[in-house]
PDB file of C-alpha atoms in Angstrom:
ATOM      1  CA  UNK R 490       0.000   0.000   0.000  1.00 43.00           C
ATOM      2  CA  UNK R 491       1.204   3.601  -1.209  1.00 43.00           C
ATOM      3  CA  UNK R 492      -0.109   6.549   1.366  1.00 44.00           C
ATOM      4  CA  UNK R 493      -3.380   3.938   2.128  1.00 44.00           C
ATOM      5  CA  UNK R 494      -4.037   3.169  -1.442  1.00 40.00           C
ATOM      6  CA  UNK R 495      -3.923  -0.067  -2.773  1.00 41.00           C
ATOM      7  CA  UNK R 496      -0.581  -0.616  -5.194  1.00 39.00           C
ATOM      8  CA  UNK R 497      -2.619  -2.363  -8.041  1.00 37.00           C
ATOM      9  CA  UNK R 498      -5.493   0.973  -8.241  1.00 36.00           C
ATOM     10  CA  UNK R 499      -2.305   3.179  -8.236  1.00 34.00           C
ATOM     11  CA  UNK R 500      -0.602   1.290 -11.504  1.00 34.00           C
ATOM     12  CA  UNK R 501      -4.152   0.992 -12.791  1.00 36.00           C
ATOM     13  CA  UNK R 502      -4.762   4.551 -12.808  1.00 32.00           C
ATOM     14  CA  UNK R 503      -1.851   5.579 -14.026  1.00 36.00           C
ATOM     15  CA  UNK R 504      -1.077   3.289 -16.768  1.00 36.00           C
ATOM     16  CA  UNK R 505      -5.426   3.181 -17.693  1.00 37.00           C
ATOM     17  CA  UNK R 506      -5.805   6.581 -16.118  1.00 39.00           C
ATOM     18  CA  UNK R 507      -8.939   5.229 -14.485  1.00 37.00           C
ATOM     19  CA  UNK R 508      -9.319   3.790 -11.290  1.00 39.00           C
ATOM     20  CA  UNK R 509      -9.541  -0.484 -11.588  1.00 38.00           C
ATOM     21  CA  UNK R 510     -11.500  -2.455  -9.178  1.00 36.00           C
ATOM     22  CA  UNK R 511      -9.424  -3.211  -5.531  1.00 36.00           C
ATOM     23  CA  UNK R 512      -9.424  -7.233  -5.342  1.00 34.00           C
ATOM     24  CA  UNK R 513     -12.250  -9.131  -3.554  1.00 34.00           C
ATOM     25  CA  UNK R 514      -9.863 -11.284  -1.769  1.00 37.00           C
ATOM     26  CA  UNK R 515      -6.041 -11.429  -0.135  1.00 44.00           C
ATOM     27  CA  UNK R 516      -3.836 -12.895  -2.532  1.00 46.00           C
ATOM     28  CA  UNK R 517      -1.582 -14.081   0.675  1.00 56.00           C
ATOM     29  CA  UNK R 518      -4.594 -16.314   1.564  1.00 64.00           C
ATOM     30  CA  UNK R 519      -5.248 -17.441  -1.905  1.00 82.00           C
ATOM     31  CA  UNK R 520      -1.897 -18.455  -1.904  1.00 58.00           C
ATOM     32  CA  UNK R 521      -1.582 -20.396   1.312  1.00 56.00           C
ATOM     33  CA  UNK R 522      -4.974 -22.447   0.565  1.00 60.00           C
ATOM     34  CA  UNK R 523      -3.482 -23.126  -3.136  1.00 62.00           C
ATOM     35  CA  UNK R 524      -0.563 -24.173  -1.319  1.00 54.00           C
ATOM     36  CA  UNK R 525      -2.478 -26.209   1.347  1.00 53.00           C
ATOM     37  CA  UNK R 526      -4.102 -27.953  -1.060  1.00 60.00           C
ATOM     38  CA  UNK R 527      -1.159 -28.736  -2.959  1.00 49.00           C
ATOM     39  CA  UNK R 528       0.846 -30.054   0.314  1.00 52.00           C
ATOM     40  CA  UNK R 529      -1.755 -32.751   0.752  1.00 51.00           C
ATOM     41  CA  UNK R 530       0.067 -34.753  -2.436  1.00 51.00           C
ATOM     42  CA  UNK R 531       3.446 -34.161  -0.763  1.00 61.00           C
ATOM     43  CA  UNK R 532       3.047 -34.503   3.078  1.00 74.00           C
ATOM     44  CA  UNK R 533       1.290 -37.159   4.549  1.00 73.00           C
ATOM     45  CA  UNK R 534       0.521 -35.285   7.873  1.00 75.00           C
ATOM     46  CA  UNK R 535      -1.963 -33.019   8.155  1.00 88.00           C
ATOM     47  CA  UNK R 536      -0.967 -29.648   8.023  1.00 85.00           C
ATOM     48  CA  UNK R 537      -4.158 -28.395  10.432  1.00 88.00           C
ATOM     49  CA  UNK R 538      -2.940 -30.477  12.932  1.00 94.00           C
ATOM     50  CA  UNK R 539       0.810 -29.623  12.463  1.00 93.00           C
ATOM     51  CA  UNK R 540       3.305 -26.697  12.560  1.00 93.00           C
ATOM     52  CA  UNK R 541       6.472 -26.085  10.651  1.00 91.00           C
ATOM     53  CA  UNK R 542       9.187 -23.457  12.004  1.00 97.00           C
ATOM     54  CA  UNK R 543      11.989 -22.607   9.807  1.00 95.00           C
ATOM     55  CA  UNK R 544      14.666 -20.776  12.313  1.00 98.00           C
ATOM     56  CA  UNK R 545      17.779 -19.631   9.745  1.00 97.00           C
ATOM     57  CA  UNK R 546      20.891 -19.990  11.590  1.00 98.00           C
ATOM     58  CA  UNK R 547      24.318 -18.117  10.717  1.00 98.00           C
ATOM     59  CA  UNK R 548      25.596 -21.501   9.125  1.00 98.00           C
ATOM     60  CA  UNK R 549      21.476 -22.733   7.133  1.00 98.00           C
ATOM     61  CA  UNK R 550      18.581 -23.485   8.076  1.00 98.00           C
ATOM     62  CA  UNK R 551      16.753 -25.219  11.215  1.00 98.00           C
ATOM     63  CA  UNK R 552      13.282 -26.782  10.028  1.00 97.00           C
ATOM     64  CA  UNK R 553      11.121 -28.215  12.423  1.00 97.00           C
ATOM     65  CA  UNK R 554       8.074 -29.801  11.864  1.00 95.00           C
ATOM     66  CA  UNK R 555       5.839 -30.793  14.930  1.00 96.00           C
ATOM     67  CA  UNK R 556       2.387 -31.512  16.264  1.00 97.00           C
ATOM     68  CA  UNK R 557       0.305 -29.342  17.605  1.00 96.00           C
ATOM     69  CA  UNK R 558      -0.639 -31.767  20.265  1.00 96.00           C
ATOM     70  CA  UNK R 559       2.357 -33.932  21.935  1.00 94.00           C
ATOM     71  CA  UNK R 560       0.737 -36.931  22.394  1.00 95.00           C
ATOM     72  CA  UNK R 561      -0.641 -37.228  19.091  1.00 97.00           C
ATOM     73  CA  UNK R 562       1.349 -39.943  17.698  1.00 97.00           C
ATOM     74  CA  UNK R 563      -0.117 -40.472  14.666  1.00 97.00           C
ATOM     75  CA  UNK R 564       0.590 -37.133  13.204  1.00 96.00           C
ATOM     76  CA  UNK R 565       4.606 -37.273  14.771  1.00 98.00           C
ATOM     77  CA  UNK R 566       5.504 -40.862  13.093  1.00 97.00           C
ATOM     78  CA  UNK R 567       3.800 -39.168  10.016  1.00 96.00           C
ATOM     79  CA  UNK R 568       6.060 -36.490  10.268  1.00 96.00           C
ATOM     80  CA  UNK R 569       9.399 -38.097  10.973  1.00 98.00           C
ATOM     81  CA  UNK R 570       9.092 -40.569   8.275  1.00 96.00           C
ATOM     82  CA  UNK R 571       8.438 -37.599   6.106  1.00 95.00           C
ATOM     83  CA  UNK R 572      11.400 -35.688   7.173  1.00 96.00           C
ATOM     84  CA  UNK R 573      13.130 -38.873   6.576  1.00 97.00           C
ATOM     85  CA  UNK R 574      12.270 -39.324   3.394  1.00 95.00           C
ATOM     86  CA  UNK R 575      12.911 -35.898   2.679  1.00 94.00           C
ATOM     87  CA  UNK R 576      16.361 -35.450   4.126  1.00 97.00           C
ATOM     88  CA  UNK R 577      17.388 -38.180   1.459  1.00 96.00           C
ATOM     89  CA  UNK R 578      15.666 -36.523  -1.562  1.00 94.00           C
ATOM     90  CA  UNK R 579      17.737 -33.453  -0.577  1.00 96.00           C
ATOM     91  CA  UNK R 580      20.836 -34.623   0.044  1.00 96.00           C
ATOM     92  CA  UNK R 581      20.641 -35.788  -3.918  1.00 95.00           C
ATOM     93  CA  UNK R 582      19.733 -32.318  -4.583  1.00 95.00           C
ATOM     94  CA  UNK R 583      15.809 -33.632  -5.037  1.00 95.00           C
ATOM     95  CA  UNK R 584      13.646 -30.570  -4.229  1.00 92.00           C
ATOM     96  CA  UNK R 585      11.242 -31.303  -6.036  1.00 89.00           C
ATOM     97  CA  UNK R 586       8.219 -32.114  -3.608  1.00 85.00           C
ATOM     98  CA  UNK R 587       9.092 -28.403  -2.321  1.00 85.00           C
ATOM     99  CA  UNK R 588       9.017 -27.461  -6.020  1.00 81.00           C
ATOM    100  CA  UNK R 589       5.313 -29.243  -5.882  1.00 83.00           C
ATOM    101  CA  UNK R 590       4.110 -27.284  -3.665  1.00 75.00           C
ATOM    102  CA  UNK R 591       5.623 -23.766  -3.794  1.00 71.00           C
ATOM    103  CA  UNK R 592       6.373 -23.836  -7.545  1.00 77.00           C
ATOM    104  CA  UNK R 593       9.918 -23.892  -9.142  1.00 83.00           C
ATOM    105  CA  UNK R 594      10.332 -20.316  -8.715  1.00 85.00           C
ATOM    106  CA  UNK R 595      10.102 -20.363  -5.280  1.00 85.00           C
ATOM    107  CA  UNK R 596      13.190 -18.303  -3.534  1.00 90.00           C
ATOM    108  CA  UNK R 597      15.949 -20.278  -2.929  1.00 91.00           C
ATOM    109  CA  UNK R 598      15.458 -23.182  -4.536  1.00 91.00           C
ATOM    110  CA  UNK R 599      17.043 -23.125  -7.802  1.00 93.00           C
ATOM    111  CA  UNK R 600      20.497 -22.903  -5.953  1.00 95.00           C
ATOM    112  CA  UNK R 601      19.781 -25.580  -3.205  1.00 95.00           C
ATOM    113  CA  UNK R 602      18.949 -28.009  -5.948  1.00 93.00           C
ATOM    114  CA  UNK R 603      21.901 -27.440  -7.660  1.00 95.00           C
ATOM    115  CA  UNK R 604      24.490 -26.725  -4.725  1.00 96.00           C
ATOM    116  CA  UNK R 605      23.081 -29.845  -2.484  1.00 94.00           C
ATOM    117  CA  UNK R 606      26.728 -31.283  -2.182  1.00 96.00           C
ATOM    118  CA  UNK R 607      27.445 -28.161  -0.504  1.00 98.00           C
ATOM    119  CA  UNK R 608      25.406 -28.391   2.038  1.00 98.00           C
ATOM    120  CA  UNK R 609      25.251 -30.890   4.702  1.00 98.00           C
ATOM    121  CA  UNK R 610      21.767 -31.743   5.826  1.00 97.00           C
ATOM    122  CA  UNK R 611      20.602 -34.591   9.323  1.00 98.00           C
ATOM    123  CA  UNK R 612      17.340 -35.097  10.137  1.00 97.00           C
ATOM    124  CA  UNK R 613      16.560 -35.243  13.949  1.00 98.00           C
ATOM    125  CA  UNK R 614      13.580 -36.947  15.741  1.00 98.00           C
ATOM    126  CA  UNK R 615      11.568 -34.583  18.323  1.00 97.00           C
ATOM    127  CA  UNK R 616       9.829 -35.681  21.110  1.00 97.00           C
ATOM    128  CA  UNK R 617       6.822 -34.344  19.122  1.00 97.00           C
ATOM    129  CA  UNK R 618       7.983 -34.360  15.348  1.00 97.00           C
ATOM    130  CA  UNK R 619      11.216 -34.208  13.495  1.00 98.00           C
ATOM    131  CA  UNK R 620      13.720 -31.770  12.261  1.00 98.00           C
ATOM    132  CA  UNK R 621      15.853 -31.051   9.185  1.00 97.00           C
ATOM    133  CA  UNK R 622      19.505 -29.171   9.876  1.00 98.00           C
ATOM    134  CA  UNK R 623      20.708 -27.200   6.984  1.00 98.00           C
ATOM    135  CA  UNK R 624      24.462 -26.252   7.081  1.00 98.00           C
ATOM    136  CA  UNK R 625      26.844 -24.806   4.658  1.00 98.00           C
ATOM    137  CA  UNK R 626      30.232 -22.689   4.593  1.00 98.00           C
ATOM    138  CA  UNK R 627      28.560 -21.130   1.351  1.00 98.00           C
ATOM    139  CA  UNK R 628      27.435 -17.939   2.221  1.00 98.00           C
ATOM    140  CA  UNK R 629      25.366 -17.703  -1.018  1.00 97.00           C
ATOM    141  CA  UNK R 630      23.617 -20.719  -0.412  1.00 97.00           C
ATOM    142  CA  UNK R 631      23.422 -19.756   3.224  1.00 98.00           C
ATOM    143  CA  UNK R 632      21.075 -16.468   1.746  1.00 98.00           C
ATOM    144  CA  UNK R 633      19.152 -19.655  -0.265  1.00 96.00           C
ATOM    145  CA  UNK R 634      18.212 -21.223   2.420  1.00 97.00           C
ATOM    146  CA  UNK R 635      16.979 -18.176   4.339  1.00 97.00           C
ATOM    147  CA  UNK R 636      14.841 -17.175   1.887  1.00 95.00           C
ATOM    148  CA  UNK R 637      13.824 -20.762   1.128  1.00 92.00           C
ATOM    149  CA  UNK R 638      12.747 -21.009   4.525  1.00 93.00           C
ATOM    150  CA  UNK R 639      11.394 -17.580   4.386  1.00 92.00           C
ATOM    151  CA  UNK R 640       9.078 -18.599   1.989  1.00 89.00           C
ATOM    152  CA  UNK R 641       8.058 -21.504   3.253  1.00 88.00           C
ATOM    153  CA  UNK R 642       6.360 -19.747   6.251  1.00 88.00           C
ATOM    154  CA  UNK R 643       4.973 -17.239   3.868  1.00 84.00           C
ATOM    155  CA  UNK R 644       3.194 -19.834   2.003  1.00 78.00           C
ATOM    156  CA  UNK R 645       1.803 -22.180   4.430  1.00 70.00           C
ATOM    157  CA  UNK R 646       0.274 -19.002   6.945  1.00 73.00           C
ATOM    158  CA  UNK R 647      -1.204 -20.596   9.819  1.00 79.00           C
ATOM    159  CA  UNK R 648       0.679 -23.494   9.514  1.00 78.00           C
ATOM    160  CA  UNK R 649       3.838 -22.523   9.446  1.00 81.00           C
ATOM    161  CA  UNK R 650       5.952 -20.001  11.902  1.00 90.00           C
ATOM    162  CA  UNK R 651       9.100 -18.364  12.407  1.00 92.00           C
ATOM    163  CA  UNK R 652      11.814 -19.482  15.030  1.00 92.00           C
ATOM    164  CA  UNK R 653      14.179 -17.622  17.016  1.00 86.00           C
ATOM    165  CA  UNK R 654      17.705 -17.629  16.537  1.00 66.00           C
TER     166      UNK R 654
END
């Protein structure tokens, strides 16, 4: 928004020089329900009963991914054999169920799925999930993975939050 106005009227009245219709609906949300919908191919969890926090780190990436309720061990076996599985798909440089879900042009991922050699990635079991640990010497692929993970938490919305450092 430019001085309360809208960005798109603003371009659309002064490329059209009329005013253009404000949208009906937040594209953020659009987004994160495409994107919701779209996870349910990739994750086997589900993603209302879940959280994912992406903490970047001076080194990667921490990604966590846990249950919203600790005893509910359905969702956390779901999860770590997920991260598992994951943690070997991008160790090969396989991003592609990220790709899936957030598109190829998501931030980031272009030059993790390249540069995976360069980056040394263990999985860790929570007592209520599982984690992925991102680390690198690379501090270009460092910036990757923050804005990987950045973008991660700004597609999934409620499901999805951002740790501290």
């Amino acid at each position: 928004m430019i001085a309360g106005k809208p960005v798109a009227a603003l371009l659309c009245l002064a490329v059209l020089g009329t005013a253009c219709s404000a949208p009906t609906s937040d594209p953020g949300t659009d987004r994160q329900a495409q994107v919701a919908e779209k996870g349910k191919s990739v994750m086997p969890f589900d993603l209302d009963k879940t959280t994912h926090r992406f903490t970047p780190r001076e080194d990667g990436l921490l990604q966590e991914v846990f249950a919203d309720t600790p005893d509910d061990t359905n969702q956390i076996n779901l999860i770590r054999e997920h991260i598992a599985t994951e943690a070997d798909r991008f160790r090969r440089g396989d991003f592609s169920d990220p790709a899936t879900i957030h598109g190829t042009a998501m931030p980031g991922l272009a030059e993790l799925s390249s540069s995976a050699t360069k980056i040394t990635i263990a999985e860790a079991d929570l007592p209520n999930g599982a984690s992925l640990t991102f680390r690198t010497t690379d501090p270009a692929l460092v910036k990757a993975l923050h804005a990987w993970g950045e973008a991660q938490v700004a597609d999934h919305g409620k499901h999805a939050e951002h740790g501290t450092k």
